[in-house]
Amino acid sequence: MDFSKFMISGILVLGALFVGFDSKAQKGPTLEPKLTEVWEPVPAKVTPGENNAAPSDAIILFDGKDLNEWVNSKGGPAEWIVEEDAMTVKPKTGAIKSKLKFSDFQLHIEWRAPSEIVGEGQGRGNSGIFMMEKYELQVLDSYESKTYSNGQAGSIYKQSIPLVNACKGPGEWQTYDVIFMAPEFTEQGTLKSPARITVLHNGILIQNNFELKGPTEYNRLPKYEAHGKGSITLQDHGNPVSYRNIWIREL
Ligand code: MG
């Protein structure tokens, strides 16, 4: 190939677009760098929080002071115990759910299994965080306690085993950072795209864009049914699990 002729014709045809030719032909011609710069839109500025504090554009669901953003499953006042900047499950008062409803979001939540070890397996430090009231990310003391892998801490209950066990010990605060994409449905109510979830547990990736098969179920197979936005629900499984520093960013 006459390289210089090729160069000249290239420059004539493409003008400023064409400024050279990579010897590795499969990579294609090089371009004037400015042509591949995108300047609009400019992302909105967000001020990050220090030490897991909420960034400036987050909605704070729990800041340690009160349960004003939460109700019980019947819509009445949430009865969990608030003390020392945390809320703790008050067994038998039932799940609580956020007053606000969400679809796609980033969620930060911190949890702690009781320091006093009681029970084992699914009976030790069990709670759970339900996205849209239907899709459970398991909260459990799985530090040194055996249970079925798709039901341990960090599992998408009975659907997805966490990539690793990133648990800290009972009584220690742990973090979940969740990116959740809601399922989409057609006007006829059939599934268009499944829910997807990514989870970091104590900063470690444990669920990587997992596609949910439907709501997480205890004793049946998951099956989607069309629904709109939903609350974040925290489960009362009879164990005094605590939560703190809960914030969410709608996507
Ligand atoms: Mg649970």
mmCIF file of C-alpha atoms and ligand atoms in Angstrom:
data_model
loop_
_atom_site.group_PDB
_atom_site.id
_atom_site.type_symbol
_atom_site.label_atom_id
_atom_site.label_comp_id
_atom_site.label_asym_id
_atom_site.label_seq_id
_atom_site.Cartn_x
_atom_site.Cartn_y
_atom_site.Cartn_z
ATOM 1 C CA MET A 1 0.000 0.000 0.000
ATOM 2 C CA ASP A 2 1.268 3.467 -0.897
ATOM 3 C CA PHE A 3 1.018 4.957 2.549
ATOM 4 C CA SER A 4 1.727 8.608 1.652
ATOM 5 C CA LYS A 5 -0.906 8.609 -1.140
ATOM 6 C CA PHE A 6 -3.369 7.108 1.275
ATOM 7 C CA MET A 7 -2.498 9.814 3.793
ATOM 8 C CA ILE A 8 -3.024 12.633 1.304
ATOM 9 C CA SER A 9 -6.356 11.354 0.019
ATOM 10 C CA GLY A 10 -7.454 10.732 3.558
ATOM 11 C CA ILE A 11 -6.700 14.296 4.581
ATOM 12 C CA LEU A 12 -8.504 15.624 1.491
ATOM 13 C CA VAL A 13 -11.621 13.580 2.110
ATOM 14 C CA LEU A 14 -11.940 13.870 5.836
ATOM 15 C CA GLY A 15 -10.149 17.193 6.410
ATOM 16 C CA ALA A 16 -9.619 17.840 10.076
ATOM 17 C CA LEU A 17 -11.271 14.559 11.020
ATOM 18 C CA PHE A 18 -8.400 12.522 9.747
ATOM 19 C CA VAL A 19 -5.033 13.215 11.264
ATOM 20 C CA GLY A 20 -3.160 9.964 10.866
ATOM 21 C CA PHE A 21 -3.387 6.281 10.354
ATOM 22 C CA ASP A 22 -2.704 3.759 13.035
ATOM 23 C CA SER A 23 -0.364 1.033 11.877
ATOM 24 C CA LYS A 24 -2.618 -1.408 13.690
ATOM 25 C CA ALA A 25 -5.336 -1.276 11.028
ATOM 26 C CA GLN A 26 -8.005 -2.893 13.194
ATOM 27 C CA LYS A 27 -8.001 0.116 15.514
ATOM 28 C CA GLY A 28 -9.066 2.421 12.643
ATOM 29 C CA PRO A 29 -7.896 5.928 11.895
ATOM 30 C CA THR A 30 -6.965 8.288 14.709
ATOM 31 C CA LEU A 31 -9.125 11.367 15.185
ATOM 32 C CA GLU A 32 -8.470 14.921 16.242
ATOM 33 C CA PRO A 33 -8.881 14.509 20.049
ATOM 34 C CA LYS A 34 -11.352 17.414 20.304
ATOM 35 C CA LEU A 35 -13.813 15.510 18.106
ATOM 36 C CA THR A 36 -14.324 12.884 20.781
ATOM 37 C CA GLU A 37 -14.773 15.356 23.661
ATOM 38 C CA VAL A 38 -18.343 15.739 24.963
ATOM 39 C CA TRP A 39 -18.999 18.934 26.961
ATOM 40 C CA GLU A 40 -22.769 18.794 27.494
ATOM 41 C CA PRO A 41 -24.545 18.036 29.704
ATOM 42 C CA VAL A 42 -22.468 19.109 32.690
ATOM 43 C CA PRO A 43 -23.178 16.817 35.683
ATOM 44 C CA ALA A 44 -24.786 18.539 38.682
ATOM 45 C CA LYS A 45 -22.438 19.180 41.577
ATOM 46 C CA VAL A 46 -22.918 16.984 44.634
ATOM 47 C CA THR A 47 -20.977 17.462 47.835
ATOM 48 C CA PRO A 48 -19.848 14.075 49.158
ATOM 49 C CA GLY A 49 -20.367 13.194 52.829
ATOM 50 C CA GLU A 50 -17.477 12.340 55.128
ATOM 51 C CA ASN A 51 -17.369 8.867 56.685
ATOM 52 C CA ASN A 52 -20.538 7.569 54.984
ATOM 53 C CA ALA A 53 -22.538 10.724 55.784
ATOM 54 C CA ALA A 54 -25.207 11.580 53.232
ATOM 55 C CA PRO A 55 -24.101 13.467 50.136
ATOM 56 C CA SER A 56 -25.790 16.824 49.495
ATOM 57 C CA ASP A 57 -28.466 15.459 47.131
ATOM 58 C CA ALA A 58 -29.572 12.495 49.274
ATOM 59 C CA ILE A 59 -32.906 12.056 51.044
ATOM 60 C CA ILE A 60 -32.232 11.186 54.674
ATOM 61 C CA LEU A 61 -34.491 8.369 55.843
ATOM 62 C CA PHE A 62 -32.974 8.012 59.298
ATOM 63 C CA ASP A 63 -30.461 10.268 61.013
ATOM 64 C CA GLY A 64 -30.552 8.632 64.433
ATOM 65 C CA LYS A 65 -33.104 10.974 65.991
ATOM 66 C CA ASP A 66 -36.621 9.759 65.214
ATOM 67 C CA LEU A 67 -38.777 7.531 63.017
ATOM 68 C CA ASN A 68 -40.644 10.396 61.327
ATOM 69 C CA GLU A 69 -39.857 8.970 57.875
ATOM 70 C CA TRP A 70 -41.251 5.521 58.786
ATOM 71 C CA VAL A 71 -44.583 3.851 59.444
ATOM 72 C CA ASN A 72 -45.587 0.349 60.485
ATOM 73 C CA SER A 73 -47.025 -2.068 57.928
ATOM 74 C CA LYS A 74 -50.562 -0.759 58.605
ATOM 75 C CA GLY A 75 -49.522 2.849 58.064
ATOM 76 C CA GLY A 76 -49.501 3.723 61.785
ATOM 77 C CA PRO A 77 -46.562 5.020 63.826
ATOM 78 C CA ALA A 78 -43.395 2.905 63.666
ATOM 79 C CA GLU A 79 -42.713 1.449 67.109
ATOM 80 C CA TRP A 80 -39.107 0.397 66.880
ATOM 81 C CA ILE A 81 -36.720 1.637 69.566
ATOM 82 C CA VAL A 82 -34.601 4.720 68.850
ATOM 83 C CA GLU A 83 -31.510 5.215 71.002
ATOM 84 C CA GLU A 84 -27.848 6.100 70.587
ATOM 85 C CA ASP A 85 -28.292 7.250 66.966
ATOM 86 C CA ALA A 86 -29.749 3.872 65.993
ATOM 87 C CA MET A 87 -33.145 2.243 65.591
ATOM 88 C CA THR A 88 -33.645 -1.314 66.805
ATOM 89 C CA VAL A 89 -36.293 -3.851 65.895
ATOM 90 C CA LYS A 90 -38.881 -4.158 68.654
ATOM 91 C CA PRO A 91 -39.869 -7.783 68.126
ATOM 92 C CA LYS A 92 -43.529 -8.417 67.341
ATOM 93 C CA THR A 93 -44.245 -4.806 66.366
ATOM 94 C CA GLY A 94 -43.756 -5.805 62.751
ATOM 95 C CA ALA A 95 -41.864 -4.432 59.794
ATOM 96 C CA ILE A 96 -41.513 -0.719 59.223
ATOM 97 C CA LYS A 97 -41.477 1.010 55.867
ATOM 98 C CA SER A 98 -40.402 4.362 54.540
ATOM 99 C CA LYS A 99 -43.186 6.882 53.951
ATOM 100 C CA LEU A 100 -41.571 7.798 50.660
ATOM 101 C CA LYS A 101 -41.707 5.395 47.725
ATOM 102 C CA PHE A 102 -38.949 4.833 45.219
ATOM 103 C CA SER A 103 -38.135 3.060 41.985
ATOM 104 C CA ASP A 104 -34.485 3.394 40.883
ATOM 105 C CA PHE A 105 -32.112 4.404 43.648
ATOM 106 C CA GLN A 106 -28.811 4.275 45.467
ATOM 107 C CA LEU A 107 -29.245 3.344 49.128
ATOM 108 C CA HIS A 108 -26.808 3.529 52.011
ATOM 109 C CA ILE A 109 -27.777 1.707 55.196
ATOM 110 C CA GLU A 110 -25.851 0.512 58.243
ATOM 111 C CA TRP A 111 -26.887 -2.453 60.360
ATOM 112 C CA ARG A 112 -25.738 -4.359 63.399
ATOM 113 C CA ALA A 113 -26.581 -7.852 64.552
ATOM 114 C CA PRO A 114 -27.010 -8.167 68.348
ATOM 115 C CA SER A 115 -23.738 -8.573 70.249
ATOM 116 C CA GLU A 116 -25.399 -11.152 72.438
ATOM 117 C CA ILE A 117 -25.450 -14.273 70.279
ATOM 118 C CA VAL A 118 -28.799 -16.006 70.368
ATOM 119 C CA GLY A 119 -29.857 -18.828 68.057
ATOM 120 C CA GLU A 120 -28.176 -19.905 64.865
ATOM 121 C CA GLY A 121 -28.711 -19.932 61.120
ATOM 122 C CA GLN A 122 -31.833 -18.014 60.132
ATOM 123 C CA GLY A 123 -32.569 -17.385 63.812
ATOM 124 C CA ARG A 124 -29.406 -15.366 64.535
ATOM 125 C CA GLY A 125 -29.641 -11.636 63.910
ATOM 126 C CA ASN A 126 -32.221 -11.966 61.149
ATOM 127 C CA SER A 127 -33.788 -8.899 59.563
ATOM 128 C CA GLY A 128 -33.853 -7.721 55.982
ATOM 129 C CA ILE A 129 -34.063 -4.762 53.689
ATOM 130 C CA PHE A 130 -36.815 -4.977 51.088
ATOM 131 C CA MET A 131 -36.506 -2.837 47.971
ATOM 132 C CA MET A 132 -39.959 -1.698 46.812
ATOM 133 C CA GLU A 133 -41.371 -3.803 49.687
ATOM 134 C CA LYS A 134 -40.750 -6.965 47.644
ATOM 135 C CA TYR A 135 -37.105 -7.699 46.995
ATOM 136 C CA GLU A 136 -35.130 -8.714 50.089
ATOM 137 C CA LEU A 137 -31.469 -8.125 50.677
ATOM 138 C CA GLN A 138 -30.842 -10.408 53.660
ATOM 139 C CA VAL A 139 -29.602 -9.073 56.967
ATOM 140 C CA LEU A 140 -28.307 -11.875 59.172
ATOM 141 C CA ASP A 141 -25.434 -12.658 61.495
ATOM 142 C CA SER A 142 -23.459 -14.830 59.069
ATOM 143 C CA TYR A 143 -20.078 -14.174 60.682
ATOM 144 C CA GLU A 144 -19.678 -17.636 62.151
ATOM 145 C CA SER A 145 -23.073 -19.195 61.688
ATOM 146 C CA LYS A 146 -24.087 -21.629 58.993
ATOM 147 C CA THR A 147 -27.240 -21.455 56.942
ATOM 148 C CA TYR A 148 -28.218 -22.017 53.310
ATOM 149 C CA SER A 149 -25.953 -19.853 51.136
ATOM 150 C CA ASN A 150 -28.796 -18.153 49.278
ATOM 151 C CA GLY A 151 -30.208 -17.085 52.634
ATOM 152 C CA GLN A 152 -27.055 -15.791 54.340
ATOM 153 C CA ALA A 153 -26.209 -12.129 54.923
ATOM 154 C CA GLY A 154 -25.891 -10.304 51.610
ATOM 155 C CA SER A 155 -27.965 -12.804 49.682
ATOM 156 C CA ILE A 156 -30.890 -11.753 47.563
ATOM 157 C CA TYR A 157 -33.120 -14.050 49.547
ATOM 158 C CA LYS A 158 -33.371 -17.482 47.905
ATOM 159 C CA GLN A 159 -32.249 -16.064 44.561
ATOM 160 C CA SER A 160 -28.607 -15.030 44.668
ATOM 161 C CA ILE A 161 -25.697 -16.129 46.865
ATOM 162 C CA PRO A 162 -23.336 -13.249 47.763
ATOM 163 C CA LEU A 163 -20.010 -13.349 45.887
ATOM 164 C CA VAL A 164 -18.138 -13.469 49.216
ATOM 165 C CA ASN A 165 -18.916 -13.385 52.926
ATOM 166 C CA ALA A 166 -17.898 -9.858 53.972
ATOM 167 C CA CYS A 167 -19.499 -10.034 57.428
ATOM 168 C CA LYS A 168 -18.158 -8.379 60.516
ATOM 169 C CA GLY A 169 -18.832 -9.928 63.899
ATOM 170 C CA PRO A 170 -22.010 -9.597 65.948
ATOM 171 C CA GLY A 171 -22.286 -6.199 67.658
ATOM 172 C CA GLU A 172 -20.218 -4.480 64.943
ATOM 173 C CA TRP A 173 -21.702 -1.918 62.578
ATOM 174 C CA GLN A 174 -21.741 -2.946 58.929
ATOM 175 C CA THR A 175 -22.649 -1.116 55.745
ATOM 176 C CA TYR A 176 -24.671 -1.983 52.688
ATOM 177 C CA ASP A 177 -24.491 0.239 49.643
ATOM 178 C CA VAL A 178 -27.135 -0.743 47.144
ATOM 179 C CA ILE A 179 -27.847 0.262 43.571
ATOM 180 C CA PHE A 180 -31.313 -0.886 42.630
ATOM 181 C CA MET A 181 -33.045 -0.617 39.271
ATOM 182 C CA ALA A 182 -36.779 -1.258 39.404
ATOM 183 C CA PRO A 183 -38.422 -3.789 37.101
ATOM 184 C CA GLU A 184 -40.345 -2.372 34.170
ATOM 185 C CA PHE A 185 -43.691 -3.615 32.947
ATOM 186 C CA THR A 186 -45.667 -3.180 29.753
ATOM 187 C CA GLU A 187 -49.112 -1.545 29.783
ATOM 188 C CA GLN A 188 -50.559 -5.058 29.720
ATOM 189 C CA GLY A 189 -48.669 -5.813 32.914
ATOM 190 C CA THR A 190 -46.124 -8.222 31.496
ATOM 191 C CA LEU A 191 -42.476 -7.949 32.432
ATOM 192 C CA LYS A 192 -40.423 -5.687 30.159
ATOM 193 C CA SER A 193 -37.174 -5.763 32.142
ATOM 194 C CA PRO A 194 -36.367 -7.400 35.496
ATOM 195 C CA ALA A 195 -35.204 -5.602 38.634
ATOM 196 C CA ARG A 196 -31.440 -5.401 38.980
ATOM 197 C CA ILE A 197 -29.352 -5.008 42.103
ATOM 198 C CA THR A 198 -25.747 -4.312 42.949
ATOM 199 C CA VAL A 199 -24.609 -4.464 46.580
ATOM 200 C CA LEU A 200 -21.403 -3.582 48.392
ATOM 201 C CA HIS A 201 -21.117 -5.032 51.900
ATOM 202 C CA ASN A 202 -18.599 -3.161 54.036
ATOM 203 C CA GLY A 203 -17.251 -1.739 50.775
ATOM 204 C CA ILE A 204 -16.875 -5.160 49.137
ATOM 205 C CA LEU A 205 -18.853 -6.115 46.025
ATOM 206 C CA ILE A 206 -21.179 -9.000 46.873
ATOM 207 C CA GLN A 207 -23.971 -8.669 44.272
ATOM 208 C CA ASN A 208 -22.992 -7.548 40.795
ATOM 209 C CA ASN A 209 -25.953 -6.293 38.769
ATOM 210 C CA PHE A 210 -28.008 -9.370 39.620
ATOM 211 C CA GLU A 211 -31.276 -9.738 37.695
ATOM 212 C CA LEU A 212 -34.060 -10.663 40.093
ATOM 213 C CA LYS A 213 -36.429 -13.452 39.110
ATOM 214 C CA GLY A 214 -39.329 -11.717 40.886
ATOM 215 C CA PRO A 215 -40.142 -10.864 44.512
ATOM 216 C CA THR A 216 -38.073 -12.848 47.026
ATOM 217 C CA GLU A 217 -40.219 -15.634 48.462
ATOM 218 C CA TYR A 218 -39.884 -17.932 51.475
ATOM 219 C CA ASN A 219 -41.783 -20.972 50.241
ATOM 220 C CA ARG A 220 -42.692 -20.509 46.596
ATOM 221 C CA LEU A 221 -41.007 -19.665 43.336
ATOM 222 C CA PRO A 222 -40.580 -15.988 42.454
ATOM 223 C CA LYS A 223 -43.007 -14.526 39.944
ATOM 224 C CA TYR A 224 -43.306 -10.922 38.799
ATOM 225 C CA GLU A 225 -46.530 -8.972 39.068
ATOM 226 C CA ALA A 226 -46.712 -5.429 37.714
ATOM 227 C CA HIS A 227 -46.350 -2.730 40.367
ATOM 228 C CA GLY A 228 -45.416 0.903 40.789
ATOM 229 C CA LYS A 229 -43.034 2.641 43.175
ATOM 230 C CA GLY A 230 -42.535 1.118 46.620
ATOM 231 C CA SER A 231 -41.159 1.827 50.076
ATOM 232 C CA ILE A 232 -37.973 0.574 51.646
ATOM 233 C CA THR A 233 -39.145 -2.005 54.191
ATOM 234 C CA LEU A 234 -37.127 -3.209 57.177
ATOM 235 C CA GLN A 235 -38.051 -6.640 58.474
ATOM 236 C CA ASP A 236 -39.001 -7.644 62.008
ATOM 237 C CA HIS A 237 -37.837 -11.263 62.176
ATOM 238 C CA GLY A 238 -37.957 -11.333 65.967
ATOM 239 C CA ASN A 239 -34.302 -10.413 66.545
ATOM 240 C CA PRO A 240 -33.185 -7.017 67.922
ATOM 241 C CA VAL A 241 -31.181 -5.961 64.854
ATOM 242 C CA SER A 242 -30.261 -2.272 64.681
ATOM 243 C CA TYR A 243 -30.016 0.213 61.810
ATOM 244 C CA ARG A 244 -28.514 3.673 61.476
ATOM 245 C CA ASN A 245 -27.457 6.311 58.925
ATOM 246 C CA ILE A 246 -29.964 5.514 56.177
ATOM 247 C CA TRP A 247 -29.968 7.719 53.101
ATOM 248 C CA ILE A 248 -31.117 7.309 49.545
ATOM 249 C CA ARG A 249 -30.546 8.999 46.188
ATOM 250 C CA GLU A 250 -33.133 8.633 43.479
ATOM 251 C CA LEU A 251 -31.621 7.795 40.115
HETATM 252 MG MG MG B 1 -34.535 -11.677 56.633
#
